[in-house]
mmCIF file of N, CA, C and O in Angstrom:
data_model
loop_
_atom_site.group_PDB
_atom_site.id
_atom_site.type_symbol
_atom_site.label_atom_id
_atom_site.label_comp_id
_atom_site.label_asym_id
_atom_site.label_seq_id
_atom_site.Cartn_x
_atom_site.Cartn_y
_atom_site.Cartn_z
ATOM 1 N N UNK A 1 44.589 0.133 -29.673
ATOM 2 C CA UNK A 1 44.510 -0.269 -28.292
ATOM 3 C C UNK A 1 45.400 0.661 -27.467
ATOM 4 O O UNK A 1 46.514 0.890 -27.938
ATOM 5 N N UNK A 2 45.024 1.315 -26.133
ATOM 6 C CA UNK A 2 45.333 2.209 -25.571
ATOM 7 C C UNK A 2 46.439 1.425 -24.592
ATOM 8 O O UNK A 2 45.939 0.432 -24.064
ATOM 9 N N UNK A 3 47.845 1.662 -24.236
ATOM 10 C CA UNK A 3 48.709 0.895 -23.780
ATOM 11 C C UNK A 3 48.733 1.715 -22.130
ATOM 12 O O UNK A 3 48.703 2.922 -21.890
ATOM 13 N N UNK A 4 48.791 0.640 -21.250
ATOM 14 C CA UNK A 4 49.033 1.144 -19.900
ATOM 15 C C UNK A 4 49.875 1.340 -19.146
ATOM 16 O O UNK A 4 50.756 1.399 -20.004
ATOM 17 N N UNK A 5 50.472 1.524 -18.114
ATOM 18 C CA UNK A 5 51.959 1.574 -17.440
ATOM 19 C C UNK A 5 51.500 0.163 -16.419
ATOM 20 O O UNK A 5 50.384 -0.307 -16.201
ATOM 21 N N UNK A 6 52.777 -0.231 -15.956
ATOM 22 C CA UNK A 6 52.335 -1.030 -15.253
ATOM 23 C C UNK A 6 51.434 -0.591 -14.439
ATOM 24 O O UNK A 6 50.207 -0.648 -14.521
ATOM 25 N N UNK A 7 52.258 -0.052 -13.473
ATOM 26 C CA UNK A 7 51.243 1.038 -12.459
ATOM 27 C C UNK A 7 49.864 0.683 -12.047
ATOM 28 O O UNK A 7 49.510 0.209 -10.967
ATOM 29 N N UNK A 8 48.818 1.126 -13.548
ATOM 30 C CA UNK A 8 47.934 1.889 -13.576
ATOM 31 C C UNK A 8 47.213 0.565 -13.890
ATOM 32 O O UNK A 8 45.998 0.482 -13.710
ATOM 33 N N UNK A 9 48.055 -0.647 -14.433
ATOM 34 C CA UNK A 9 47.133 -1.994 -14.465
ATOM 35 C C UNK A 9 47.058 -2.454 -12.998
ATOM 36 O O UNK A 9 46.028 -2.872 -12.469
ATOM 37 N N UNK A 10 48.651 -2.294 -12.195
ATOM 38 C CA UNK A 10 48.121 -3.156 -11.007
ATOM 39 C C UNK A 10 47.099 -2.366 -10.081
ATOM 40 O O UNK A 10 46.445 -3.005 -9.257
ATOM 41 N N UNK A 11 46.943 -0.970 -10.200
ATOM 42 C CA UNK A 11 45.740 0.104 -9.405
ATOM 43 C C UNK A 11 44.683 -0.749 -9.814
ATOM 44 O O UNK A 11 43.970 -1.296 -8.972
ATOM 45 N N UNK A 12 44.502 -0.925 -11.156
ATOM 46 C CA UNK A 12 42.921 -1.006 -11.746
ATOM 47 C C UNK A 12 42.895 -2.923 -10.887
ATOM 48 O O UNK A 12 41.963 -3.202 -10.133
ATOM 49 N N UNK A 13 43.722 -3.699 -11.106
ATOM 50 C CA UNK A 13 43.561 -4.682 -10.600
ATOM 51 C C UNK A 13 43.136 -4.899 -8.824
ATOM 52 O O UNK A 13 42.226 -5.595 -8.375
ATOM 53 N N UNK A 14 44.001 -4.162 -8.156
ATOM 54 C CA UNK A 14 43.789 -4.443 -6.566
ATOM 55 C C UNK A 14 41.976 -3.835 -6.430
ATOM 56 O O UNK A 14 41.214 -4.265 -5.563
ATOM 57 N N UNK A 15 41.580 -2.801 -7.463
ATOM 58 C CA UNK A 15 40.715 -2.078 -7.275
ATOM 59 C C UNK A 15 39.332 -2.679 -8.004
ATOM 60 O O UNK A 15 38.209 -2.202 -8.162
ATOM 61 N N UNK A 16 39.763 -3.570 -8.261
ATOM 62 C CA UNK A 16 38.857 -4.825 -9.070
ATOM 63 C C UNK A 16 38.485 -5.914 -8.239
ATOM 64 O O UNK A 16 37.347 -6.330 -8.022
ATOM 65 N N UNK A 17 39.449 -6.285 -7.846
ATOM 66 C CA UNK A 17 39.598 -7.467 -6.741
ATOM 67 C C UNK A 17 38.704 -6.630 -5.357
ATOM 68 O O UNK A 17 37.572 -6.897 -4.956
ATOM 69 N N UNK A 18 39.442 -5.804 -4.954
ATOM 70 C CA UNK A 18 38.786 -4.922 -3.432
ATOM 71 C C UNK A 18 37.193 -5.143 -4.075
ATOM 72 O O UNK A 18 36.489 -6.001 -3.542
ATOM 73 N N UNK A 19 36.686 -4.399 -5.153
ATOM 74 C CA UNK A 19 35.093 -4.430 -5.840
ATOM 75 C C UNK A 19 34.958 -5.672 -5.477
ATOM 76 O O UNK A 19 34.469 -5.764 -4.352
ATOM 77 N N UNK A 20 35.261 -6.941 -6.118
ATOM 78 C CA UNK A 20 34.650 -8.042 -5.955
ATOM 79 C C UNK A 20 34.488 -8.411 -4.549
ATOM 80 O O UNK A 20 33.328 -8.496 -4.145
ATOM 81 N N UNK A 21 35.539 -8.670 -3.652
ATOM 82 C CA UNK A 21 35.372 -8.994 -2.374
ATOM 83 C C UNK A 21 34.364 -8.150 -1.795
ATOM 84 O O UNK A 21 33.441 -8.781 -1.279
ATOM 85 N N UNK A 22 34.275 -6.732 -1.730
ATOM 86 C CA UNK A 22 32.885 -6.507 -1.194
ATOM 87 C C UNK A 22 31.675 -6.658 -1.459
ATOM 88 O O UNK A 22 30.692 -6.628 -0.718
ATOM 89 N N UNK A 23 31.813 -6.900 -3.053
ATOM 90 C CA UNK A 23 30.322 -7.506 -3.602
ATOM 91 C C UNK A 23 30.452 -8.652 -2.905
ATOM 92 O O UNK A 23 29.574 -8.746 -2.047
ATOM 93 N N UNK A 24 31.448 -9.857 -2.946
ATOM 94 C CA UNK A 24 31.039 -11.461 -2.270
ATOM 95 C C UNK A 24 30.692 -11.168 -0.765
ATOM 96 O O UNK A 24 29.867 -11.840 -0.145
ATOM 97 N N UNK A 25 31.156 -10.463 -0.406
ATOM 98 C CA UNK A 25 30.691 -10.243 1.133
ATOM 99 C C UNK A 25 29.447 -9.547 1.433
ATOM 100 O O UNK A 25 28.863 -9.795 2.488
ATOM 101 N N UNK A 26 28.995 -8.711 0.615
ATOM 102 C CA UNK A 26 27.783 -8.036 0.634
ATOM 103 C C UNK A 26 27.069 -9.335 0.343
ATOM 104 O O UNK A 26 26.778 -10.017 1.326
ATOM 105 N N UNK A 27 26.784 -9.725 -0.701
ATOM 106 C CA UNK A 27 25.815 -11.164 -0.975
ATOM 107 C C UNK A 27 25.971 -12.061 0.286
ATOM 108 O O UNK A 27 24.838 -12.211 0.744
ATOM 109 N N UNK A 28 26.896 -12.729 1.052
ATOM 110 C CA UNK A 28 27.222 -13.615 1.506
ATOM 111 C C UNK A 28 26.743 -12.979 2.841
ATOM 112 O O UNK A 28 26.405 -13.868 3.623
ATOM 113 N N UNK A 29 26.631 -11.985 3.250
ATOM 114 C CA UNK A 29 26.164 -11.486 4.514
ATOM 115 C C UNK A 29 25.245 -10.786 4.996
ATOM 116 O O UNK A 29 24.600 -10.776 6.044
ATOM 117 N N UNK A 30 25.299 -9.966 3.697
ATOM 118 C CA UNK A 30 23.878 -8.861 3.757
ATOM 119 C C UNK A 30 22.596 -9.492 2.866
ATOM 120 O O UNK A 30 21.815 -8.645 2.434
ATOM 121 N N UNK A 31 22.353 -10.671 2.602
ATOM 122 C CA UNK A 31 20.979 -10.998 1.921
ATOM 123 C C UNK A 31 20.093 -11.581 2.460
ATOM 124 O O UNK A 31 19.058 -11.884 1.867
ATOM 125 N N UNK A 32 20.437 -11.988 4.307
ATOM 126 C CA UNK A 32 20.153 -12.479 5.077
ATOM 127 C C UNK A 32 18.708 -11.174 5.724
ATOM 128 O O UNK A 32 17.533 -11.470 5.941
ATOM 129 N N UNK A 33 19.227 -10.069 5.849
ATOM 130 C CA UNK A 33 18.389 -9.191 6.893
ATOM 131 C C UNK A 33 18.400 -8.402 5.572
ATOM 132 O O UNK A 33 18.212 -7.225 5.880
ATOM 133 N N UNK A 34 18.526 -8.515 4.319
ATOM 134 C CA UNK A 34 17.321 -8.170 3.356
ATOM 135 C C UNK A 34 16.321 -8.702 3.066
ATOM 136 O O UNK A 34 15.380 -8.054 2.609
ATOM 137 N N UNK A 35 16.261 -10.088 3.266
ATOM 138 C CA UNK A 35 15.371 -10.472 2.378
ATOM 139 C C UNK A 35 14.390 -10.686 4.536
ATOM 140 O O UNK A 35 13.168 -10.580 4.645
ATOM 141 N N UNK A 36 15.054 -10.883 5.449
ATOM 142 C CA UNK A 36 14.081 -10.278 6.711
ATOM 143 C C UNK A 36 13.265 -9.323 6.540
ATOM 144 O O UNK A 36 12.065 -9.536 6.712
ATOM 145 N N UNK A 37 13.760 -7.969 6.139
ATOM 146 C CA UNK A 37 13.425 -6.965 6.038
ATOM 147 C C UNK A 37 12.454 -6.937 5.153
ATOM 148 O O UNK A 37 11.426 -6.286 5.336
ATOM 149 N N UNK A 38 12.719 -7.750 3.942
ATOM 150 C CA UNK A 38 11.084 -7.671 2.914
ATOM 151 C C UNK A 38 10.157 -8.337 3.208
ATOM 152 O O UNK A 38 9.038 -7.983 2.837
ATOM 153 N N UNK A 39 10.318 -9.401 3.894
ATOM 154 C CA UNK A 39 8.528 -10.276 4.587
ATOM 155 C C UNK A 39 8.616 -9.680 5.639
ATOM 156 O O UNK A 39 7.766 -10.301 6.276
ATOM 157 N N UNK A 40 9.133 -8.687 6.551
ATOM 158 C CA UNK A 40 8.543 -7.925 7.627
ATOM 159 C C UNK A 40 7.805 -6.743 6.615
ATOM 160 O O UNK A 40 6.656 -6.582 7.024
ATOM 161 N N UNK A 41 8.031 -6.051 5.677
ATOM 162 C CA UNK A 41 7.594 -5.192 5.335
ATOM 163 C C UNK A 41 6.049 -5.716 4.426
ATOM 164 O O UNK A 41 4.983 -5.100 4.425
ATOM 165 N N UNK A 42 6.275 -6.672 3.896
ATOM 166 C CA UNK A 42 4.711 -7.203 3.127
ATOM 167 C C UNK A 42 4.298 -7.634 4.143
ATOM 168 O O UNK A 42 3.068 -7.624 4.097
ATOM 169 N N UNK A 43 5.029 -8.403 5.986
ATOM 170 C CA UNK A 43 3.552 -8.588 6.630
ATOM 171 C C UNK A 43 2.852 -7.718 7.078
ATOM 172 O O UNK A 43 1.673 -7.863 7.400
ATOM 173 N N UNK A 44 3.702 -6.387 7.175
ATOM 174 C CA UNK A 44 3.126 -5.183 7.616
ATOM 175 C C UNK A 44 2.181 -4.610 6.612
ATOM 176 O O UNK A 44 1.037 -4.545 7.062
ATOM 177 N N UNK A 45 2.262 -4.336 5.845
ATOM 178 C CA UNK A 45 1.928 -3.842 4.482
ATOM 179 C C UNK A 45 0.429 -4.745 4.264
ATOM 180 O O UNK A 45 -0.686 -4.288 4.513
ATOM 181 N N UNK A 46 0.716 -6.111 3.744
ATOM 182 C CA UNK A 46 -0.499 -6.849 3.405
ATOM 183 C C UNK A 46 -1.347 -7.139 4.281
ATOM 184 O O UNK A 46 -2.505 -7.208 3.869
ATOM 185 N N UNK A 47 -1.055 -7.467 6.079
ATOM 186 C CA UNK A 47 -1.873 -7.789 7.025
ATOM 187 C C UNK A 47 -3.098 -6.850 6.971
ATOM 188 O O UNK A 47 -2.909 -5.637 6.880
ATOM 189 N N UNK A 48 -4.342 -7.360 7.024
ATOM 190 C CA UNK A 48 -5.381 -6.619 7.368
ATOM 191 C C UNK A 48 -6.212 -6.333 8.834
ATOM 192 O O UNK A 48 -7.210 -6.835 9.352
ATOM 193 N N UNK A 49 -5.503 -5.532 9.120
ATOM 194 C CA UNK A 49 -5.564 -4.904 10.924
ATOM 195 C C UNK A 49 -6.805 -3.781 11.183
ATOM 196 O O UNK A 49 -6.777 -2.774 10.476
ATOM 197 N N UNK A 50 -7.520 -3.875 11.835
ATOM 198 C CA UNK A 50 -8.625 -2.450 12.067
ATOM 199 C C UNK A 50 -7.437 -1.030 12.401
ATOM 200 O O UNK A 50 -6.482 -0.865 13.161
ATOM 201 N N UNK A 51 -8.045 -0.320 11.504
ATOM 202 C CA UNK A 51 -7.130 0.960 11.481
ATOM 203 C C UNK A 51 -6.037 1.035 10.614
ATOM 204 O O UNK A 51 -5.315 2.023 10.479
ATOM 205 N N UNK A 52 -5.943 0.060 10.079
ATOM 206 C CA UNK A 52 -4.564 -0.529 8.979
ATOM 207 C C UNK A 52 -4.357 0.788 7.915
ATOM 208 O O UNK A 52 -5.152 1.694 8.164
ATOM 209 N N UNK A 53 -3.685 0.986 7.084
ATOM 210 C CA UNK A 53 -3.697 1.256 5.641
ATOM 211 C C UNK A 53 -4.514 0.717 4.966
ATOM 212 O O UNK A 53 -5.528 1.271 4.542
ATOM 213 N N UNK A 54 -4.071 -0.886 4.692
ATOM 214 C CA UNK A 54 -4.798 -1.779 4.055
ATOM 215 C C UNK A 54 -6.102 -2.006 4.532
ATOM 216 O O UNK A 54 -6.877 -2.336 3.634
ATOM 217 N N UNK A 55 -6.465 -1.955 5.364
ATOM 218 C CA UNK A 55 -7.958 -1.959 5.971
ATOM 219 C C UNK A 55 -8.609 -1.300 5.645
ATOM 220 O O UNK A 55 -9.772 -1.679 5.508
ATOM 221 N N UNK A 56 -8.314 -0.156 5.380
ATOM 222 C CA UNK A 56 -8.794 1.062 5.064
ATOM 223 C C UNK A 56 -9.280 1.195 4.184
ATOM 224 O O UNK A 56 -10.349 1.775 3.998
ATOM 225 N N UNK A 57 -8.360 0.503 3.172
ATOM 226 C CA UNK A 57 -8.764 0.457 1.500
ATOM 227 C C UNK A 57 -9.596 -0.497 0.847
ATOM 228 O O UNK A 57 -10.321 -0.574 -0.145
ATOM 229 N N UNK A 58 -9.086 -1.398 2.082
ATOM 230 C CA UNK A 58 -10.423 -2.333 1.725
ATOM 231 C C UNK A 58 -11.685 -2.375 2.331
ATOM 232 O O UNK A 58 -12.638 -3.049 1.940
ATOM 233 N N UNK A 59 -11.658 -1.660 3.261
ATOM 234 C CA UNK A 59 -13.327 -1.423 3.812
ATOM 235 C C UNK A 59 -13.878 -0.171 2.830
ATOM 236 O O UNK A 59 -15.027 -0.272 2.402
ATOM 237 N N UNK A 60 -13.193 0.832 2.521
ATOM 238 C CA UNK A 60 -13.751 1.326 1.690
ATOM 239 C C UNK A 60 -13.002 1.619 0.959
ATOM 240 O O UNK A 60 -12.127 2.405 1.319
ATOM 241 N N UNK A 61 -13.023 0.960 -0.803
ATOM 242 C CA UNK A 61 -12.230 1.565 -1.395
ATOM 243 C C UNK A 61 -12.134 2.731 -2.070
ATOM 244 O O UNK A 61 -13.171 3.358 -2.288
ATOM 245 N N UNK A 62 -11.043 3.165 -2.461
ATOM 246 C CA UNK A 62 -11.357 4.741 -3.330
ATOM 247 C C UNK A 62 -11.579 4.562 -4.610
ATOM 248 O O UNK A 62 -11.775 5.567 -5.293
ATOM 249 N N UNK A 63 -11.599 3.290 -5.212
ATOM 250 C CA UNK A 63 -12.086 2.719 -6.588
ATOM 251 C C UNK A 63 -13.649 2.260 -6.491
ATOM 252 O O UNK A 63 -13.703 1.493 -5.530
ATOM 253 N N UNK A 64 -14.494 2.352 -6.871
ATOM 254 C CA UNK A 64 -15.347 1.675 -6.940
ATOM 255 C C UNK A 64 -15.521 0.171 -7.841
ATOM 256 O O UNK A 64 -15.465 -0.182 -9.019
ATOM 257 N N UNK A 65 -15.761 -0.445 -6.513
ATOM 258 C CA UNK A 65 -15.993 -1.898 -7.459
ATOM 259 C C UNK A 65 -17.150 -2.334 -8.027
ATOM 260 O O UNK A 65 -18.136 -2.374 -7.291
ATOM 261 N N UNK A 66 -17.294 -2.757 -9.453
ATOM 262 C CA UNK A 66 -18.212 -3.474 -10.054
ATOM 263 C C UNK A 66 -18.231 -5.025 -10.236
ATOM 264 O O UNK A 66 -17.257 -5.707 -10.554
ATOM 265 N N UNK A 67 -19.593 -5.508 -9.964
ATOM 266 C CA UNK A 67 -19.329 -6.923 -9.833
ATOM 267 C C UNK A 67 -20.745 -7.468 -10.951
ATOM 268 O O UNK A 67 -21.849 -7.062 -10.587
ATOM 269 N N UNK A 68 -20.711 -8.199 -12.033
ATOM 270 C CA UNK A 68 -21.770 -8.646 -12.749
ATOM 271 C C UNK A 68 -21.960 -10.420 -11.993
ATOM 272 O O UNK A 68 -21.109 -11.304 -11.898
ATOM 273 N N UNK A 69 -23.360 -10.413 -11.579
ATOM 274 C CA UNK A 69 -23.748 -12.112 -11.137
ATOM 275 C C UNK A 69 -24.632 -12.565 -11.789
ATOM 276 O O UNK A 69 -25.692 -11.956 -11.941
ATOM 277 N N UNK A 70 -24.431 -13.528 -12.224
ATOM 278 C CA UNK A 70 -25.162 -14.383 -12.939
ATOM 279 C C UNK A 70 -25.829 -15.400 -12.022
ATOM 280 O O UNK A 70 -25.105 -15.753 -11.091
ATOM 281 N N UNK A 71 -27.076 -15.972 -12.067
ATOM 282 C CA UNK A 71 -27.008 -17.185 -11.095
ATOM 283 C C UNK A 71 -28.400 -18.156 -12.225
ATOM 284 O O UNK A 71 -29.250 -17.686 -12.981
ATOM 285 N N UNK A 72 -28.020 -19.866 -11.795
ATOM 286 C CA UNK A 72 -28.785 -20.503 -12.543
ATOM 287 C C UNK A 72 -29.700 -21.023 -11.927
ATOM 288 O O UNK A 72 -29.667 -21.504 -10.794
ATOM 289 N N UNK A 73 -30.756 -20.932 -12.813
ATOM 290 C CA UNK A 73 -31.783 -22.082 -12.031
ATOM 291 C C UNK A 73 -32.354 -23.326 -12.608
ATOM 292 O O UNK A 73 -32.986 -23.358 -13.664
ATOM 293 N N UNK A 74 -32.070 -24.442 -11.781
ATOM 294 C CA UNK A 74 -32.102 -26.339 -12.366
ATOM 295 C C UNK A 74 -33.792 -26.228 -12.734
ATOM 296 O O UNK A 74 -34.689 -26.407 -11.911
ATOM 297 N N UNK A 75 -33.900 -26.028 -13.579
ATOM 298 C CA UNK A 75 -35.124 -26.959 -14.407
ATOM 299 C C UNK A 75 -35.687 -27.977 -14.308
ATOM 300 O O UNK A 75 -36.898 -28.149 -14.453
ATOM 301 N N UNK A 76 -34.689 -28.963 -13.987
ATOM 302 C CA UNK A 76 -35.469 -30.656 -13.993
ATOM 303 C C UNK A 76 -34.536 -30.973 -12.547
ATOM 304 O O UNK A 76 -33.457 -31.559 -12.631
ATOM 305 N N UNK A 77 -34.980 -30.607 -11.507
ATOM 306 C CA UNK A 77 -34.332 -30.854 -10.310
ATOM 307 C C UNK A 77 -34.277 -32.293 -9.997
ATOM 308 O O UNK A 77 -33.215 -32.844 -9.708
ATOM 309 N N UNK A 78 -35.918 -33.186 -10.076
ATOM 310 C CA UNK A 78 -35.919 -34.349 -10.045
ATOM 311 C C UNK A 78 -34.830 -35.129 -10.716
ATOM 312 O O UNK A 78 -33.880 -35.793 -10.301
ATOM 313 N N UNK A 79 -35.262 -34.841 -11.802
ATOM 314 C CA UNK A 79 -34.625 -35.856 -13.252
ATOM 315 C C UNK A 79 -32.796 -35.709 -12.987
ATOM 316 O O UNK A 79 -32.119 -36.602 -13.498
ATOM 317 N N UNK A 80 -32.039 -34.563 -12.180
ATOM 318 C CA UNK A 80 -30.558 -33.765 -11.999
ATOM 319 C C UNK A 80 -30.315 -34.798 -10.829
ATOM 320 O O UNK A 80 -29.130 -35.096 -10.677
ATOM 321 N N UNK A 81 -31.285 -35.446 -9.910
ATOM 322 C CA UNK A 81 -30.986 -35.720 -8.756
ATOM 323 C C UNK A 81 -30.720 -37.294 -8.859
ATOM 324 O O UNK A 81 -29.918 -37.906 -8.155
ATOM 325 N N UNK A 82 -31.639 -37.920 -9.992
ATOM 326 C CA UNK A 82 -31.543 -39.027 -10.394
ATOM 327 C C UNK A 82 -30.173 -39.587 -11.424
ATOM 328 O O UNK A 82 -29.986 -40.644 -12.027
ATOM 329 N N UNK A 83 -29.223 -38.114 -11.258
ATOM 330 C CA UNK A 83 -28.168 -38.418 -12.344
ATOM 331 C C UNK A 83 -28.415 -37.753 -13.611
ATOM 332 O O UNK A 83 -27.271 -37.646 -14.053
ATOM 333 N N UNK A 84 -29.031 -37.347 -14.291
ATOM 334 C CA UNK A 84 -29.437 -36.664 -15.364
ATOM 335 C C UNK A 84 -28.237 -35.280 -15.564
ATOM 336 O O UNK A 84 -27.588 -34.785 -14.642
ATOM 337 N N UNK A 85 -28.193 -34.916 -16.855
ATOM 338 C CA UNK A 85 -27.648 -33.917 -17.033
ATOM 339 C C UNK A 85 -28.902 -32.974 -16.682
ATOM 340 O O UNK A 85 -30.063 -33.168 -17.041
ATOM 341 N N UNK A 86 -28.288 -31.631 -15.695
ATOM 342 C CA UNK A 86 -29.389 -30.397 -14.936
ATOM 343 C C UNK A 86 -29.786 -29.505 -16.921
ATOM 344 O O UNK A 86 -28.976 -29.164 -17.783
ATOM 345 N N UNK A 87 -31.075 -29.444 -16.917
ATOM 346 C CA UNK A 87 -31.312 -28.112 -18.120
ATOM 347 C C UNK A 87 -31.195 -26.668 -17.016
ATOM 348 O O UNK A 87 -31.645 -26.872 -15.889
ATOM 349 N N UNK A 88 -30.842 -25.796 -17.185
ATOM 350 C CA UNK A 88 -30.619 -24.648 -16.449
ATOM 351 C C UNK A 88 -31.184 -23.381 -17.148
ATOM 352 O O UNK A 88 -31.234 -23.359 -18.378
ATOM 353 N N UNK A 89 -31.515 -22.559 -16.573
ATOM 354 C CA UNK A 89 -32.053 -21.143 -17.044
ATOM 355 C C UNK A 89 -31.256 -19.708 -16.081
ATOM 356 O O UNK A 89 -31.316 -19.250 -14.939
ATOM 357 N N UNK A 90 -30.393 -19.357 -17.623
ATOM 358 C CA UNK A 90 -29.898 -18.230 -16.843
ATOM 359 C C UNK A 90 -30.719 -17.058 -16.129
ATOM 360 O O UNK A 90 -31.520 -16.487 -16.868
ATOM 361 N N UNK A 91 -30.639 -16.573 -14.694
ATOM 362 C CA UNK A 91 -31.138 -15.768 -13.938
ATOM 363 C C UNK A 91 -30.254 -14.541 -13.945
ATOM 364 O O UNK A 91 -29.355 -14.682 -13.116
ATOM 365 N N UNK A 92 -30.198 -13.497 -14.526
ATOM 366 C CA UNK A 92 -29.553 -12.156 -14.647
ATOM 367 C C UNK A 92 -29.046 -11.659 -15.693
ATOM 368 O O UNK A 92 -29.505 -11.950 -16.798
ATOM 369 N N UNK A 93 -28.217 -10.988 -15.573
ATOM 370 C CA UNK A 93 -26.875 -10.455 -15.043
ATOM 371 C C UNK A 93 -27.739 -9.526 -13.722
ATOM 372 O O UNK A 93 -28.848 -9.025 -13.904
ATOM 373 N N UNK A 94 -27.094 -9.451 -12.623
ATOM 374 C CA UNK A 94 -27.316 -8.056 -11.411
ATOM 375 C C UNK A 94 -26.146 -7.528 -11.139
ATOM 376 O O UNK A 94 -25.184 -8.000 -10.533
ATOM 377 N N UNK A 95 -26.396 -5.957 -11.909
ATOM 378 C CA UNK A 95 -25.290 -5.783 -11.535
ATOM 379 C C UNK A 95 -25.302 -5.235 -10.262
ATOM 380 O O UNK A 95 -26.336 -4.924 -9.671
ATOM 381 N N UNK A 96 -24.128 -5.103 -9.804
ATOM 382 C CA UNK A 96 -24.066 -4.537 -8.398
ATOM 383 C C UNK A 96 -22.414 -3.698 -8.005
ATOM 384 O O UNK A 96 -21.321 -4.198 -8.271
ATOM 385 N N UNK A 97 -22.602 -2.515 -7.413
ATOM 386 C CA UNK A 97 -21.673 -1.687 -7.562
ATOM 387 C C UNK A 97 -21.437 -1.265 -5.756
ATOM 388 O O UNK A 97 -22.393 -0.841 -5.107
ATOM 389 N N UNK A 98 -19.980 -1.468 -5.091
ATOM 390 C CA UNK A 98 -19.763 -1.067 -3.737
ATOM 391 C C UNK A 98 -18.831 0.131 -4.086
ATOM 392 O O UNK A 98 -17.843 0.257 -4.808
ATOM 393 N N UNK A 99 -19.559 0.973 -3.266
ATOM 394 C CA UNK A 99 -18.866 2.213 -3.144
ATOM 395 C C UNK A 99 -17.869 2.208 -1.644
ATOM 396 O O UNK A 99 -17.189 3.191 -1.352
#
């Protein structure tokens, strides 16, 4: 174990203490108009505005999206309407692709 002078313990101490107090004061004061600052920046960011960023990307994206649809059609519509469990017949897959 490396032995210290007094000195150089009470430096490291005031200089420990000074650290902490500005960390408690940083938390205690500054987390207020950080955490402002981050829902101003996602409403800016996520809002979808004409001319936006985000608008942009979502009116047209630079990914192309693929979408597979399936759709059913009731068989015994009568008999479904009267309470019956519907028999169904799958109609597809379509796929469909937005550029």
């Amino acid at each position: 174990m490396v032995m210290c002078s007094r000195r150089v313990q009470n430096c490291c101490g005031i200089f420990l203490l000074c650290f902490g107090i500005i960390i408690l004061l940083t938390t205690l004061v500054g987390h207020k108009p950080l955490l402002n600052y981050i829902d101003e920046t996602i409403k800016t960011k996520v809002t979808i505005t004409p001319g936006g960023d985000t608008y942009n990307n979502w009116y047209k994206s630079p990914v192309p999206i693929y979408d597979d649809i399936y759709l059913f059609n009731i068989t015994n519509p009568k008999e479904y309407n009267m309470g019956e469990k519907p028999i169904v017949n799958v109609v597809g897959p379509f796929y469909l692709q937005k550029n």
